[in-house]
């Protein structure tokens, strides 16, 4: 069973739903997003009753907006409590204390920021919403001087977050300060099967332009990335699964892996895979339909899948509008020029930039020896692809 919601539902997901005949909750978002009428929709009452018929029913959400609906309508299950443990970063850290007893974190309220004394904190540290999404309101604070700027920016971000997302998805009133986690950052689409065993469906490396960058501009996956980290990630997910006692549960997990191969979790996004349906990259890269694999409880044969993937890198590019640009000054975008930058663009999905601050998501295939095209786009402000109104 699936609950679809804003901000985006891909055609690929809709086609998969129709092919597998998966029941979908008919909520307001279905109408707003103008989704296919061929999808087998259920009313709230029908959806709840069907879920009650089988306590082992598999549920997936394409975004975290339905979390409140699940809490209100599926309270007879363990789902709301499990979701809350993952979604609230303070609770998440508390649950992981046995695995990471020395990890520093601190809960702080938004109205405490002005009076917060950071002089005794170890720099750098990370501050972010305790309940958050899409790197919104996430800052790396490198000094007391930098804290002054971050504090002011958080005041601005709080208004934007409240406007764009419900508090179940992003809540800037409650924040978490935690020690900076060193290492390379990875995002993993994984589900726990009926027996509580983790099944990895994709591993994405998060590429940054600098040590201070916290944006979501580029994620890449490849044969080398998966083969290098797969075994250690499975071990980590087995430990985390035991700590949270989960099964029949999909998630998108962000971690850092240091030079000693130690894995430290950043956050878990419950009930979904990579946001905005960017998880569909797995189909382009590896022929893995993550929705089908989850609902059919299939496990990728990675040895077979990766045998002919040597030398190829697959990327998700989030084309965000620079923050210093007035949205009203934008006339349009050079989508074709943007695509031509890449050696082999696989798919481009246009987005309403005025609502989301992003004008496109692009999937691409790149030869490893041509990684300059990825490095360039990570550092670019993308203004060369924006058409401006004439003064």
Coordinates of C-alpha atoms in Angstrom, one line a residue:
X1 CA 0.0 0.0 0.0
X2 CA 1.2 3.5 -0.8
X3 CA 0.5 7.0 0.4
X4 CA 1.5 9.6 -2.2
X5 CA 2.0 13.3 -1.4
X6 CA 3.7 16.5 -2.3
X7 CA 6.1 17.7 -3.5
X8 CA 6.6 15.3 -6.4
X9 CA 5.5 11.9 -7.8
X10 CA 7.3 10.6 -10.8
X11 CA 5.7 9.0 -13.8
X12 CA 7.9 6.0 -13.1
X13 CA 6.4 5.5 -9.7
X14 CA 2.9 6.0 -11.0
X15 CA 3.5 3.4 -13.8
X16 CA 4.9 1.0 -11.2
X17 CA 1.8 1.4 -9.0
X18 CA -0.5 0.7 -12.0
X19 CA 1.5 -2.3 -13.1
X20 CA 1.6 -3.9 -9.6
X21 CA -1.9 -2.8 -8.8
X22 CA -0.9 -1.3 -5.5
X23 CA -3.7 0.5 -3.5
X24 CA -3.1 4.2 -3.0
X25 CA -4.7 6.6 -0.5
X26 CA -6.8 9.2 -2.3
X27 CA -5.8 12.3 -0.4
X28 CA -5.8 16.0 -1.4
X29 CA -2.3 15.7 -2.9
X30 CA -3.5 13.2 -5.5
X31 CA -5.8 16.0 -6.9
X32 CA -3.2 18.8 -6.5
X33 CA -0.5 16.8 -8.3
X34 CA -3.0 15.6 -11.0
X35 CA -1.9 12.0 -10.7
X36 CA -3.1 9.2 -13.0
X37 CA -6.8 8.3 -12.7
X38 CA -5.8 4.7 -13.5
X39 CA -4.2 4.2 -10.0
X40 CA -6.3 2.0 -7.7
X41 CA -7.3 4.6 -5.1
X42 CA -8.9 4.0 -1.7
X43 CA -10.7 6.4 0.7
X44 CA -9.3 7.0 4.2
X45 CA -11.7 4.4 5.6
X46 CA -11.0 1.8 2.9
X47 CA -7.3 2.3 3.3
X48 CA -7.4 1.8 7.1
X49 CA -9.6 -1.2 6.8
X50 CA -7.4 -2.9 4.2
X51 CA -4.4 -2.3 6.4
X52 CA -6.1 -3.9 9.3
X53 CA -6.8 -7.0 7.3
X54 CA -3.1 -7.9 7.4
X55 CA -0.8 -6.6 10.1
X56 CA 2.2 -7.5 7.9
X57 CA 1.0 -5.2 5.1
X58 CA 3.8 -3.3 3.4
X59 CA 3.5 0.5 3.4
X60 CA 5.5 3.0 1.4
X61 CA 5.4 6.8 1.2
X62 CA 7.1 8.9 -1.5
X63 CA 7.5 11.8 0.9
X64 CA 7.3 12.4 4.7
X65 CA 4.2 14.6 4.4
X66 CA 1.9 11.7 5.3
X67 CA 3.5 11.1 8.7
X68 CA 0.8 13.0 10.5
X69 CA -1.9 11.0 8.7
X70 CA -0.2 7.8 9.7
X71 CA -0.1 8.9 13.3
X72 CA -3.8 9.8 13.3
X73 CA -5.1 6.8 11.3
X74 CA -2.7 3.9 12.0
X75 CA -2.2 4.5 15.7
X76 CA -3.2 0.8 16.3
X77 CA 0.2 -0.2 14.8
X78 CA 3.8 0.3 15.8
X79 CA 4.4 2.6 12.9
X80 CA 3.9 6.0 14.5
X81 CA 6.3 5.2 17.3
X82 CA 8.9 3.8 15.1
X83 CA 8.7 6.7 12.7
X84 CA 9.0 9.2 15.5
X85 CA 12.1 7.5 16.8
X86 CA 13.8 7.9 13.4
X87 CA 12.4 11.2 12.4
X88 CA 13.1 13.1 15.6
X89 CA 16.9 13.4 15.6
X90 CA 17.2 13.8 19.3
X91 CA 15.3 10.6 19.9
X92 CA 17.3 9.0 17.2
X93 CA 20.6 9.9 18.9
X94 CA 19.3 8.6 22.2
X95 CA 18.4 5.3 20.7
X96 CA 21.9 4.9 19.3
X97 CA 23.7 5.8 22.5
X98 CA 24.6 2.1 23.1
X99 CA 26.3 2.0 19.7
X100 CA 27.9 5.5 20.0
X101 CA 28.3 6.2 23.7
X102 CA 30.7 9.1 23.3
X103 CA 28.8 11.0 20.6
X104 CA 27.9 14.6 21.6
X105 CA 24.5 16.1 20.9
X106 CA 22.3 18.7 22.6
X107 CA 18.7 19.6 22.2
X108 CA 17.9 23.3 21.9
X109 CA 14.7 25.3 21.3
X110 CA 14.5 28.0 18.6
X111 CA 13.7 30.7 21.2
X112 CA 16.9 29.8 23.1
X113 CA 19.3 30.6 20.2
X114 CA 19.8 34.2 21.0
X115 CA 21.0 33.4 24.5
X116 CA 22.9 30.3 23.6
X117 CA 26.6 30.4 24.8
X118 CA 28.7 28.5 22.2
X119 CA 32.1 29.5 23.7
X120 CA 32.7 26.2 25.4
X121 CA 31.5 24.1 22.4
X122 CA 34.0 22.2 20.3
X123 CA 34.2 23.7 16.8
X124 CA 33.1 22.8 14.2
X125 CA 29.6 21.6 15.1
X126 CA 26.4 21.0 13.2
X127 CA 23.1 22.7 14.0
X128 CA 19.8 21.6 12.3
X129 CA 16.1 21.1 12.9
X130 CA 15.5 18.1 15.1
X131 CA 12.8 17.2 12.6
X132 CA 14.1 18.1 9.1
X133 CA 14.3 17.4 5.4
X134 CA 16.4 18.3 2.3
X135 CA 19.3 20.0 4.2
X136 CA 16.9 22.8 5.1
X137 CA 18.3 24.8 8.1
X138 CA 21.4 22.7 8.3
X139 CA 24.6 24.6 9.1
X140 CA 28.2 23.7 10.0
X141 CA 29.5 26.3 12.5
X142 CA 33.3 26.6 12.4
X143 CA 33.8 29.5 14.9
X144 CA 32.1 31.9 17.3
X145 CA 32.2 34.5 14.6
X146 CA 30.5 32.2 12.2
X147 CA 27.8 31.4 14.8
X148 CA 26.6 35.0 14.7
X149 CA 25.9 34.7 11.0
X150 CA 24.3 31.2 11.3
X151 CA 22.0 32.4 14.1
X152 CA 20.7 35.2 12.0
X153 CA 20.2 32.9 9.0
X154 CA 18.3 30.4 11.1
X155 CA 15.8 33.2 11.9
X156 CA 15.2 33.6 8.1
X157 CA 15.1 29.9 7.4
X158 CA 12.5 29.2 10.1
X159 CA 9.9 31.3 8.2
X160 CA 10.7 29.6 4.9
X161 CA 10.5 26.1 6.4
X162 CA 7.2 26.8 8.1
X163 CA 5.8 28.0 4.8
X164 CA 7.0 25.1 2.7
X165 CA 6.5 22.1 4.9
X166 CA 4.3 20.8 7.7
X167 CA 5.9 20.5 11.2
X168 CA 5.9 16.7 10.9
X169 CA 8.4 17.1 8.1
X170 CA 10.4 20.2 9.1
X171 CA 10.1 21.8 12.5
X172 CA 12.6 24.7 13.1
X173 CA 11.2 25.3 16.6
X174 CA 13.2 22.3 17.9
X175 CA 16.9 22.0 16.9
X176 CA 19.8 19.7 17.6
X177 CA 23.4 20.6 18.0
X178 CA 25.8 17.7 17.5
X179 CA 29.5 17.2 16.9
X180 CA 30.7 17.3 13.4
X181 CA 31.1 13.9 11.8
X182 CA 34.2 13.5 9.7
X183 CA 34.4 11.3 6.6
X184 CA 32.7 11.0 3.2
X185 CA 28.9 11.2 3.2
X186 CA 26.6 8.6 1.8
X187 CA 22.9 8.2 1.3
X188 CA 21.5 4.6 1.2
X189 CA 18.1 3.4 0.1
X190 CA 17.4 0.3 2.3
X191 CA 14.4 -1.7 3.6
X192 CA 14.1 -4.2 6.4
X193 CA 12.3 -7.3 5.2
X194 CA 9.7 -9.4 7.0
X195 CA 12.4 -11.0 9.1
X196 CA 14.1 -7.8 10.0
X197 CA 17.0 -8.3 7.6
X198 CA 18.3 -5.2 5.8
X199 CA 18.2 -5.1 2.0
X200 CA 20.3 -2.4 0.3
X201 CA 18.8 -1.0 -3.0
X202 CA 21.3 1.8 -3.7
X203 CA 24.3 3.6 -2.3
X204 CA 24.8 7.2 -3.2
X205 CA 27.9 9.3 -2.4
X206 CA 27.1 12.9 -1.6
X207 CA 29.6 15.2 -3.4
X208 CA 30.4 18.6 -1.8
X209 CA 32.1 21.7 -3.2
X210 CA 33.9 22.4 0.0
X211 CA 34.2 21.5 3.7
X212 CA 31.5 24.0 4.6
X213 CA 29.1 23.0 1.9
X214 CA 25.9 21.3 3.2
X215 CA 23.8 21.5 0.0
X216 CA 22.2 18.6 -1.9
X217 CA 23.6 19.5 -5.4
X218 CA 25.1 16.1 -6.4
X219 CA 24.8 12.5 -5.4
X220 CA 26.7 9.7 -7.3
X221 CA 26.6 6.0 -7.4
X222 CA 28.9 3.4 -9.1
X223 CA 30.2 -0.1 -9.0
X224 CA 33.2 1.0 -7.0
X225 CA 31.1 2.8 -4.4
X226 CA 28.8 -0.1 -3.8
X227 CA 31.5 -2.8 -3.8
X228 CA 33.7 -0.8 -1.4
X229 CA 31.1 -0.1 1.2
X230 CA 28.4 -2.8 0.9
X231 CA 29.6 -5.3 3.5
X232 CA 30.3 -2.7 6.1
X233 CA 26.9 -1.0 5.5
X234 CA 25.1 -4.3 5.9
X235 CA 26.8 -4.9 9.2
X236 CA 25.8 -1.4 10.4
X237 CA 22.2 -1.8 9.3
X238 CA 22.0 -5.2 11.1
X239 CA 23.1 -3.4 14.3
X240 CA 20.7 -0.5 13.8
X241 CA 17.8 -2.9 13.0
X242 CA 18.4 -4.7 16.3
X243 CA 18.4 -1.3 18.2
X244 CA 15.1 -0.3 16.7
X245 CA 13.4 -3.7 16.2
X246 CA 12.1 -3.0 12.7
X247 CA 10.8 -5.1 9.9
X248 CA 8.7 -4.4 6.8
X249 CA 10.2 -0.8 6.8
X250 CA 11.7 1.3 4.0
X251 CA 14.1 4.2 4.7
X252 CA 16.6 6.6 3.3
X253 CA 19.6 6.8 5.5
X254 CA 22.5 9.3 5.6
X255 CA 25.8 8.3 7.1
X256 CA 29.5 9.3 7.1
X257 CA 32.2 6.8 6.6
X258 CA 35.7 7.8 7.9
X259 CA 39.1 6.7 6.7
X260 CA 39.1 3.9 9.2
X261 CA 35.8 2.6 7.7
X262 CA 33.8 3.6 10.7
X263 CA 30.2 4.4 10.0
X264 CA 28.5 7.2 11.9
X265 CA 24.8 7.8 11.1
X266 CA 23.6 11.4 10.3
X267 CA 19.9 10.7 10.1
X268 CA 17.2 8.3 9.0
X269 CA 14.3 9.4 6.7
X270 CA 11.5 6.8 7.5
X271 CA 8.9 5.3 5.2
X272 CA 10.6 6.4 2.0
X273 CA 13.6 6.2 -0.2
X274 CA 15.5 9.1 -1.7
X275 CA 13.2 12.2 -1.8
X276 CA 11.5 13.7 -4.8
X277 CA 11.5 10.2 -6.4
X278 CA 15.2 10.6 -7.1
X279 CA 15.5 7.0 -5.9
X280 CA 14.4 6.2 -9.5
X281 CA 18.1 6.6 -10.4
X282 CA 18.5 3.0 -9.3
X283 CA 16.5 2.0 -12.4
X284 CA 18.7 4.0 -14.7
X285 CA 21.9 2.8 -13.1
X286 CA 21.2 -0.8 -12.2
X287 CA 17.8 -1.8 -13.5
X288 CA 16.5 -1.9 -10.0
X289 CA 12.9 -0.7 -9.5
X290 CA 13.1 0.1 -5.8
X291 CA 9.4 0.1 -5.3
X292 CA 9.0 -3.3 -6.9
X293 CA 11.9 -4.7 -4.9
X294 CA 10.4 -3.5 -1.7
X295 CA 6.8 -4.7 -2.3
X296 CA 7.9 -8.0 -3.8
X297 CA 10.6 -8.4 -1.1
X298 CA 13.3 -8.9 -3.7
X299 CA 17.0 -8.6 -2.9
X300 CA 19.4 -7.3 -5.6
X301 CA 22.0 -9.7 -6.9
X302 CA 24.8 -7.1 -6.8
X303 CA 27.5 -9.4 -8.1
X304 CA 25.5 -9.9 -11.3
X305 CA 24.2 -6.3 -11.5
X306 CA 27.6 -4.7 -11.3
X307 CA 29.5 -7.1 -13.6
X308 CA 29.3 -4.7 -16.6
X309 CA 29.2 -1.4 -14.7
X310 CA 33.0 -0.8 -14.4
X311 CA 34.0 2.8 -15.3
X312 CA 30.5 4.2 -15.1
X313 CA 29.2 6.8 -12.6
X314 CA 25.6 7.7 -12.3
X315 CA 24.5 11.0 -10.7
X316 CA 21.5 12.9 -9.4
X317 CA 21.9 16.6 -9.9
X318 CA 19.7 19.0 -7.9
X319 CA 19.5 22.2 -9.9
X320 CA 18.7 24.8 -7.2
X321 CA 18.2 28.5 -7.8
X322 CA 20.9 30.6 -6.1
X323 CA 19.7 32.2 -2.9
X324 CA 20.9 35.7 -4.1
X325 CA 18.5 35.7 -7.0
X326 CA 15.1 37.3 -6.8
X327 CA 12.6 34.8 -8.1
X328 CA 10.6 37.5 -9.8
X329 CA 13.6 38.3 -12.0
X330 CA 13.6 34.9 -13.6
X331 CA 12.1 34.5 -17.1
X332 CA 12.9 30.8 -17.6
X333 CA 15.7 28.3 -17.9
X334 CA 18.1 26.9 -20.5
X335 CA 17.1 23.2 -19.9
X336 CA 18.7 21.9 -23.2
X337 CA 21.9 23.8 -22.5
X338 CA 21.9 22.3 -19.0
X339 CA 21.5 18.8 -20.4
X340 CA 24.2 19.3 -22.9
X341 CA 26.8 19.9 -20.2
X342 CA 26.6 16.2 -19.4
X343 CA 28.2 13.4 -21.4
X344 CA 25.1 11.2 -21.2
X345 CA 22.0 12.9 -19.7
X346 CA 19.5 10.2 -18.9
X347 CA 16.4 12.1 -17.7
X348 CA 15.5 15.7 -16.7
X349 CA 12.6 16.5 -14.5
X350 CA 11.4 20.1 -14.4
X351 CA 10.3 21.6 -11.1
X352 CA 8.3 24.7 -10.1
X353 CA 11.2 26.8 -9.0
X354 CA 8.9 29.5 -7.5
X355 CA 7.6 27.0 -4.9
X356 CA 10.6 24.9 -4.3
X357 CA 13.7 26.9 -5.1
X358 CA 14.8 24.1 -7.5
X359 CA 14.3 24.2 -11.3
X360 CA 15.2 20.7 -12.2
X361 CA 16.4 17.2 -11.2
X362 CA 18.7 15.6 -13.7
X363 CA 20.0 12.0 -13.9
X364 CA 23.2 11.4 -15.8
X365 CA 25.7 8.7 -16.7
X366 CA 29.4 9.8 -16.8
X367 CA 32.6 7.9 -17.6
X368 CA 35.0 7.9 -14.6
X369 CA 37.7 9.7 -16.6
X370 CA 35.2 12.5 -17.3
X371 CA 34.4 13.4 -13.7
X372 CA 35.3 17.1 -14.5
X373 CA 31.7 17.6 -15.6
X374 CA 30.5 16.6 -12.2
X375 CA 33.1 18.6 -10.3
X376 CA 32.2 21.7 -12.4
X377 CA 28.4 21.4 -11.7
X378 CA 29.0 20.9 -8.0
X379 CA 30.8 24.3 -7.8
X380 CA 28.7 26.2 -10.3
X381 CA 26.0 28.8 -9.2
X382 CA 24.1 27.6 -12.3
X383 CA 23.3 31.2 -13.3
X384 CA 24.5 30.4 -16.9
X385 CA 21.3 28.2 -17.2
X386 CA 18.9 30.9 -16.0
X387 CA 17.1 33.4 -18.3
X388 CA 16.4 36.7 -16.7
X389 CA 13.7 39.3 -17.3
X390 CA 14.7 42.3 -19.3
X391 CA 15.1 45.5 -17.2

